[in-house]
mmCIF file of C-alpha atoms in Angstrom:
data_model
loop_
_atom_site.group_PDB
_atom_site.id
_atom_site.type_symbol
_atom_site.label_atom_id
_atom_site.label_comp_id
_atom_site.label_asym_id
_atom_site.label_seq_id
_atom_site.Cartn_x
_atom_site.Cartn_y
_atom_site.Cartn_z
ATOM 1 C CA MET A 1 36.448 105.165 -32.842
ATOM 2 C CA ALA A 2 34.312 102.228 -33.920
ATOM 3 C CA ALA A 3 31.449 102.831 -36.279
ATOM 4 C CA ARG A 4 28.000 103.251 -34.528
ATOM 5 C CA THR A 5 24.502 102.424 -35.368
ATOM 6 C CA LEU A 6 21.988 104.678 -33.752
ATOM 7 C CA VAL A 7 18.311 103.643 -33.879
ATOM 8 C CA TYR A 8 15.854 106.401 -33.123
ATOM 9 C CA LEU A 9 12.569 104.704 -31.902
ATOM 10 C CA VAL A 10 9.395 106.714 -32.055
ATOM 11 C CA ARG A 11 6.024 105.792 -30.752
ATOM 12 C CA HIS A 12 3.257 106.773 -33.142
ATOM 13 C CA GLY A 13 1.365 110.051 -32.684
ATOM 14 C CA GLU A 14 -1.965 109.980 -30.818
ATOM 15 C CA GLN A 15 -4.526 108.061 -32.862
ATOM 16 C CA SER A 16 -7.920 109.374 -33.802
ATOM 17 C CA SER A 17 -10.979 108.380 -31.586
ATOM 18 C CA ASP A 18 -13.314 109.619 -34.364
ATOM 19 C CA GLU A 19 -12.519 107.131 -37.137
ATOM 20 C CA THR A 20 -14.372 103.731 -37.327
ATOM 21 C CA GLY A 21 -12.711 100.592 -38.371
ATOM 22 C CA PRO A 22 -9.874 98.488 -37.110
ATOM 23 C CA ASP A 23 -7.069 100.849 -38.076
ATOM 24 C CA PRO A 24 -7.593 104.408 -37.241
ATOM 25 C CA GLY A 25 -5.098 107.078 -38.290
ATOM 26 C CA LEU A 26 -3.864 110.036 -36.401
ATOM 27 C CA SER A 27 -5.886 112.581 -34.615
ATOM 28 C CA GLU A 28 -5.112 116.283 -35.137
ATOM 29 C CA LEU A 29 -3.086 116.254 -31.998
ATOM 30 C CA GLY A 30 -1.224 113.263 -33.264
ATOM 31 C CA ARG A 31 -0.278 115.219 -36.426
ATOM 32 C CA ARG A 32 0.936 118.106 -34.405
ATOM 33 C CA GLN A 33 2.949 115.841 -32.242
ATOM 34 C CA ALA A 34 4.550 114.287 -35.397
ATOM 35 C CA HIS A 35 5.219 117.617 -36.778
ATOM 36 C CA ARG A 36 6.910 118.808 -33.615
ATOM 37 C CA LEU A 37 9.140 115.708 -33.764
ATOM 38 C CA GLY A 38 9.969 116.184 -37.411
ATOM 39 C CA GLN A 39 11.146 119.616 -36.746
ATOM 40 C CA ARG A 40 13.403 118.431 -33.949
ATOM 41 C CA LEU A 41 14.866 115.702 -36.000
ATOM 42 C CA ARG A 42 15.581 117.597 -39.132
ATOM 43 C CA ALA A 43 19.364 117.860 -38.655
ATOM 44 C CA VAL A 44 19.894 114.026 -38.019
ATOM 45 C CA PRO A 45 21.404 112.433 -41.076
ATOM 46 C CA PHE A 46 19.086 109.406 -41.238
ATOM 47 C CA ASP A 47 19.755 106.743 -43.753
ATOM 48 C CA ALA A 48 16.017 105.738 -43.859
ATOM 49 C CA VAL A 49 12.723 106.059 -42.015
ATOM 50 C CA HIS A 50 10.980 102.725 -41.257
ATOM 51 C CA HIS A 51 7.427 102.343 -39.977
ATOM 52 C CA GLY A 52 4.936 99.561 -39.090
ATOM 53 C CA PRO A 53 1.835 98.757 -41.288
ATOM 54 C CA ALA A 54 -0.711 100.510 -39.104
ATOM 55 C CA ALA A 55 -2.033 103.689 -40.341
ATOM 56 C CA ARG A 56 -1.115 105.638 -37.276
ATOM 57 C CA ALA A 57 2.528 104.586 -37.538
ATOM 58 C CA ALA A 58 2.541 105.293 -41.427
ATOM 59 C CA GLN A 59 1.041 108.730 -40.941
ATOM 60 C CA THR A 60 3.474 109.533 -38.231
ATOM 61 C CA ALA A 61 6.294 108.658 -40.465
ATOM 62 C CA GLN A 62 5.150 110.837 -43.407
ATOM 63 C CA GLU A 63 4.671 113.790 -41.100
ATOM 64 C CA ILE A 64 8.137 113.411 -39.708
ATOM 65 C CA ALA A 65 9.675 112.725 -43.213
ATOM 66 C CA ALA A 66 8.369 116.016 -44.486
ATOM 67 C CA HIS A 67 11.176 117.514 -42.446
ATOM 68 C CA LEU A 68 13.782 115.128 -43.942
ATOM 69 C CA PRO A 69 14.090 115.622 -47.528
ATOM 70 C CA GLY A 70 15.722 113.035 -49.585
ATOM 71 C CA VAL A 71 15.335 110.361 -46.812
ATOM 72 C CA ALA A 72 13.702 107.242 -47.934
ATOM 73 C CA VAL A 73 10.445 106.095 -46.035
ATOM 74 C CA HIS A 74 9.164 102.596 -46.311
ATOM 75 C CA GLU A 75 6.950 100.135 -44.498
ATOM 76 C CA CYS A 76 8.475 97.298 -42.493
ATOM 77 C CA ARG A 77 6.652 94.596 -40.721
ATOM 78 C CA LEU A 78 9.470 94.334 -38.167
ATOM 79 C CA ALA A 79 8.134 97.705 -36.833
ATOM 80 C CA ALA A 80 4.503 96.079 -36.498
ATOM 81 C CA ASP A 81 2.595 96.308 -33.310
ATOM 82 C CA VAL A 82 3.110 92.983 -31.414
ATOM 83 C CA THR A 83 3.062 91.810 -27.867
ATOM 84 C CA PRO A 84 6.021 89.681 -26.586
ATOM 85 C CA VAL A 85 4.503 86.695 -24.637
ATOM 86 C CA PRO A 86 6.309 83.681 -23.143
ATOM 87 C CA ALA A 87 6.800 80.703 -25.255
ATOM 88 C CA ALA A 88 5.318 77.450 -24.043
ATOM 89 C CA GLY A 89 7.491 75.378 -21.760
ATOM 90 C CA ARG A 90 10.084 78.198 -21.315
ATOM 91 C CA ALA A 91 10.621 78.734 -17.554
ATOM 92 C CA ASP A 92 13.128 81.402 -18.314
ATOM 93 C CA GLN A 93 10.488 83.493 -19.967
ATOM 94 C CA ALA A 94 8.016 83.412 -17.052
ATOM 95 C CA VAL A 95 6.220 86.586 -16.108
ATOM 96 C CA PRO A 96 5.000 87.750 -12.617
ATOM 97 C CA GLN A 97 1.538 86.427 -12.034
ATOM 98 C CA ARG A 98 0.211 89.984 -11.666
ATOM 99 C CA TYR A 99 0.712 90.337 -15.484
ATOM 100 C CA ALA A 100 -0.442 86.857 -16.494
ATOM 101 C CA ASP A 101 -4.125 87.792 -16.996
ATOM 102 C CA PHE A 102 -3.178 90.773 -19.278
ATOM 103 C CA LEU A 103 -0.840 88.753 -21.493
ATOM 104 C CA ASP A 104 -3.349 85.804 -21.705
ATOM 105 C CA ALA A 105 -5.893 88.163 -23.153
ATOM 106 C CA VAL A 106 -3.662 89.487 -26.006
ATOM 107 C CA PRO A 107 -5.492 88.488 -29.250
ATOM 108 C CA ALA A 108 -3.587 85.823 -31.429
ATOM 109 C CA PRO A 109 -2.657 88.056 -34.285
ATOM 110 C CA GLU A 110 -0.762 90.396 -31.940
ATOM 111 C CA ARG A 111 0.994 87.609 -30.008
ATOM 112 C CA ASP A 112 4.747 87.229 -30.368
ATOM 113 C CA PRO A 113 5.678 83.906 -28.486
ATOM 114 C CA GLY A 114 9.152 84.070 -27.183
ATOM 115 C CA ALA A 115 9.574 87.518 -28.886
ATOM 116 C CA VAL A 116 10.748 85.768 -32.055
ATOM 117 C CA ARG A 117 9.647 88.780 -34.261
ATOM 118 C CA LEU A 118 11.077 91.423 -31.802
ATOM 119 C CA ARG A 119 14.384 89.635 -31.557
ATOM 120 C CA ALA A 120 14.562 89.624 -35.298
ATOM 121 C CA ALA A 121 13.883 93.458 -35.299
ATOM 122 C CA VAL A 122 16.634 93.947 -32.730
ATOM 123 C CA ASP A 123 19.053 91.876 -34.874
ATOM 124 C CA HIS A 124 18.003 93.821 -38.107
ATOM 125 C CA TRP A 125 18.360 97.378 -36.854
ATOM 126 C CA GLY A 126 21.117 96.653 -34.422
ATOM 127 C CA GLN A 127 23.703 95.620 -37.100
ATOM 128 C CA VAL A 128 27.021 97.501 -37.069
ATOM 129 C CA GLY A 129 28.770 98.262 -40.237
ATOM 130 C CA ASP A 130 31.975 99.969 -41.290
ATOM 131 C CA ALA A 131 30.319 103.455 -41.186
ATOM 132 C CA ASP A 132 27.940 105.269 -38.713
ATOM 133 C CA ARG A 133 24.229 104.639 -39.606
ATOM 134 C CA TYR A 134 21.230 106.449 -38.386
ATOM 135 C CA GLU A 135 17.868 104.727 -38.474
ATOM 136 C CA LEU A 136 14.409 106.169 -37.650
ATOM 137 C CA VAL A 137 11.767 103.453 -36.711
ATOM 138 C CA VAL A 138 8.064 104.685 -36.007
ATOM 139 C CA THR A 139 6.497 101.857 -34.140
ATOM 140 C CA HIS A 140 4.510 101.081 -31.047
ATOM 141 C CA ASN A 141 4.821 101.210 -27.272
ATOM 142 C CA PHE A 142 5.531 97.490 -26.530
ATOM 143 C CA VAL A 143 8.008 97.339 -29.438
ATOM 144 C CA ILE A 144 10.031 100.119 -27.995
ATOM 145 C CA GLY A 145 9.750 98.633 -24.409
ATOM 146 C CA TRP A 146 11.263 95.392 -25.886
ATOM 147 C CA PHE A 147 14.227 97.273 -27.419
ATOM 148 C CA VAL A 148 14.944 99.011 -24.190
ATOM 149 C CA ARG A 149 14.660 95.818 -22.309
ATOM 150 C CA HIS A 150 17.194 94.191 -24.608
ATOM 151 C CA ALA A 151 19.647 97.006 -24.264
ATOM 152 C CA LEU A 152 19.510 96.812 -20.489
ATOM 153 C CA ASP A 153 19.801 93.039 -20.584
ATOM 154 C CA ALA A 154 16.698 92.849 -18.360
ATOM 155 C CA PRO A 155 14.464 89.764 -17.749
ATOM 156 C CA PHE A 156 12.145 88.649 -20.527
ATOM 157 C CA TRP A 157 8.998 90.437 -19.133
ATOM 158 C CA ARG A 158 10.640 93.761 -18.184
ATOM 159 C CA TRP A 159 9.354 95.414 -21.245
ATOM 160 C CA LEU A 160 6.106 95.826 -19.225
ATOM 161 C CA GLY A 161 5.978 99.239 -17.681
ATOM 162 C CA LEU A 162 8.410 100.849 -20.168
ATOM 163 C CA ASN A 163 5.847 103.189 -21.583
ATOM 164 C CA GLN A 164 6.183 106.127 -23.977
ATOM 165 C CA PHE A 165 4.259 109.150 -24.754
ATOM 166 C CA ASN A 166 2.863 109.503 -28.230
ATOM 167 C CA CYS A 167 5.872 110.861 -30.346
ATOM 168 C CA GLY A 168 8.158 110.270 -27.409
ATOM 169 C CA LEU A 169 11.736 109.572 -28.597
ATOM 170 C CA THR A 170 13.910 106.880 -27.491
ATOM 171 C CA ILE A 171 17.507 106.303 -28.829
ATOM 172 C CA LEU A 172 19.639 103.181 -28.753
ATOM 173 C CA GLN A 173 23.297 103.022 -29.815
ATOM 174 C CA TRP A 174 25.162 99.760 -30.971
ATOM 175 C CA ARG A 175 28.886 99.453 -31.563
ATOM 176 C CA ALA A 176 30.895 96.337 -32.434
ATOM 177 C CA ASP A 177 33.177 96.725 -29.354
ATOM 178 C CA ALA A 178 30.441 97.409 -26.710
ATOM 179 C CA PRO A 179 27.069 96.339 -25.543
ATOM 180 C CA PRO A 180 24.058 98.357 -26.632
ATOM 181 C CA ASN A 181 23.646 101.691 -25.043
ATOM 182 C CA LEU A 182 20.447 103.460 -24.047
ATOM 183 C CA VAL A 183 21.099 107.042 -25.056
ATOM 184 C CA SER A 184 17.666 108.568 -24.148
ATOM 185 C CA PHE A 185 14.260 107.214 -23.108
ATOM 186 C CA ASN A 186 10.798 108.718 -23.773
ATOM 187 C CA ASP A 187 12.259 112.179 -24.532
ATOM 188 C CA ILE A 188 9.364 114.600 -25.070
ATOM 189 C CA GLY A 189 11.255 117.877 -24.911
ATOM 190 C CA HIS A 190 9.855 118.787 -28.359
ATOM 191 C CA LEU A 191 6.283 118.593 -27.144
ATOM 192 C CA PRO A 192 4.679 121.424 -25.239
ATOM 193 C CA PRO A 193 2.758 120.401 -22.117
ATOM 194 C CA GLY A 194 -0.450 120.921 -23.979
ATOM 195 C CA GLU A 195 0.392 118.522 -26.778
ATOM 196 C CA ARG A 196 1.647 115.490 -24.622
ATOM 197 C CA GLY A 197 -1.652 113.722 -24.487
ATOM 198 C CA ARG A 198 -2.179 110.951 -21.999
ATOM 199 C CA THR A 199 0.544 110.163 -19.460
ATOM 200 C CA PRO A 200 2.441 106.999 -20.189
ATOM 201 C CA THR A 201 1.246 105.124 -17.253
ATOM 202 C CA GLU A 202 -2.128 104.913 -18.634
ATOM 203 C CA LEU A 203 -1.063 103.467 -21.898
ATOM 204 C CA LEU A 204 -1.164 99.834 -22.878
ATOM 205 C CA SER A 205 -0.178 99.714 -26.581
#
């Protein structure tokens, strides 16, 4: 069988509402969510744990990595919180009008015109080598939505509405002889009902 690359995508745990400043870390519930996920993933032979620069992503990665002894953890800007928006003049990237106001309001530092950064992230983690590889990426809701949209070969805008619970688990598989495969999406079997937080339909980022 051809070698596989499996990418485990995790939305960060619930962020704190008590911290002030632009980059809050995890709430107590968020830490419990990450701990539960770490327990679930402890048998997976990860090659590395990657996380975006936001405090909530870094803290989630550290909580999970406590259950993965010997696995390297590092920050990667490809896992940063960005929002794919249509590039100017690209008719193939047009979005339904009902989403236009939301995308127009995305702050400049968070905008990813044409999903250039997100396409680079897919290319980076979706590479297939000579041996099986397991990568854990702790990132954000829209980033995971884009990866799923890519795997399903859906329209540019269809990442919208593909929302995850905090510490929900999505798994994608790549092989050289096949298109990407969505193994699981927003799996929260490791989270008791009382620790799941807000429902995904209420989440925007």
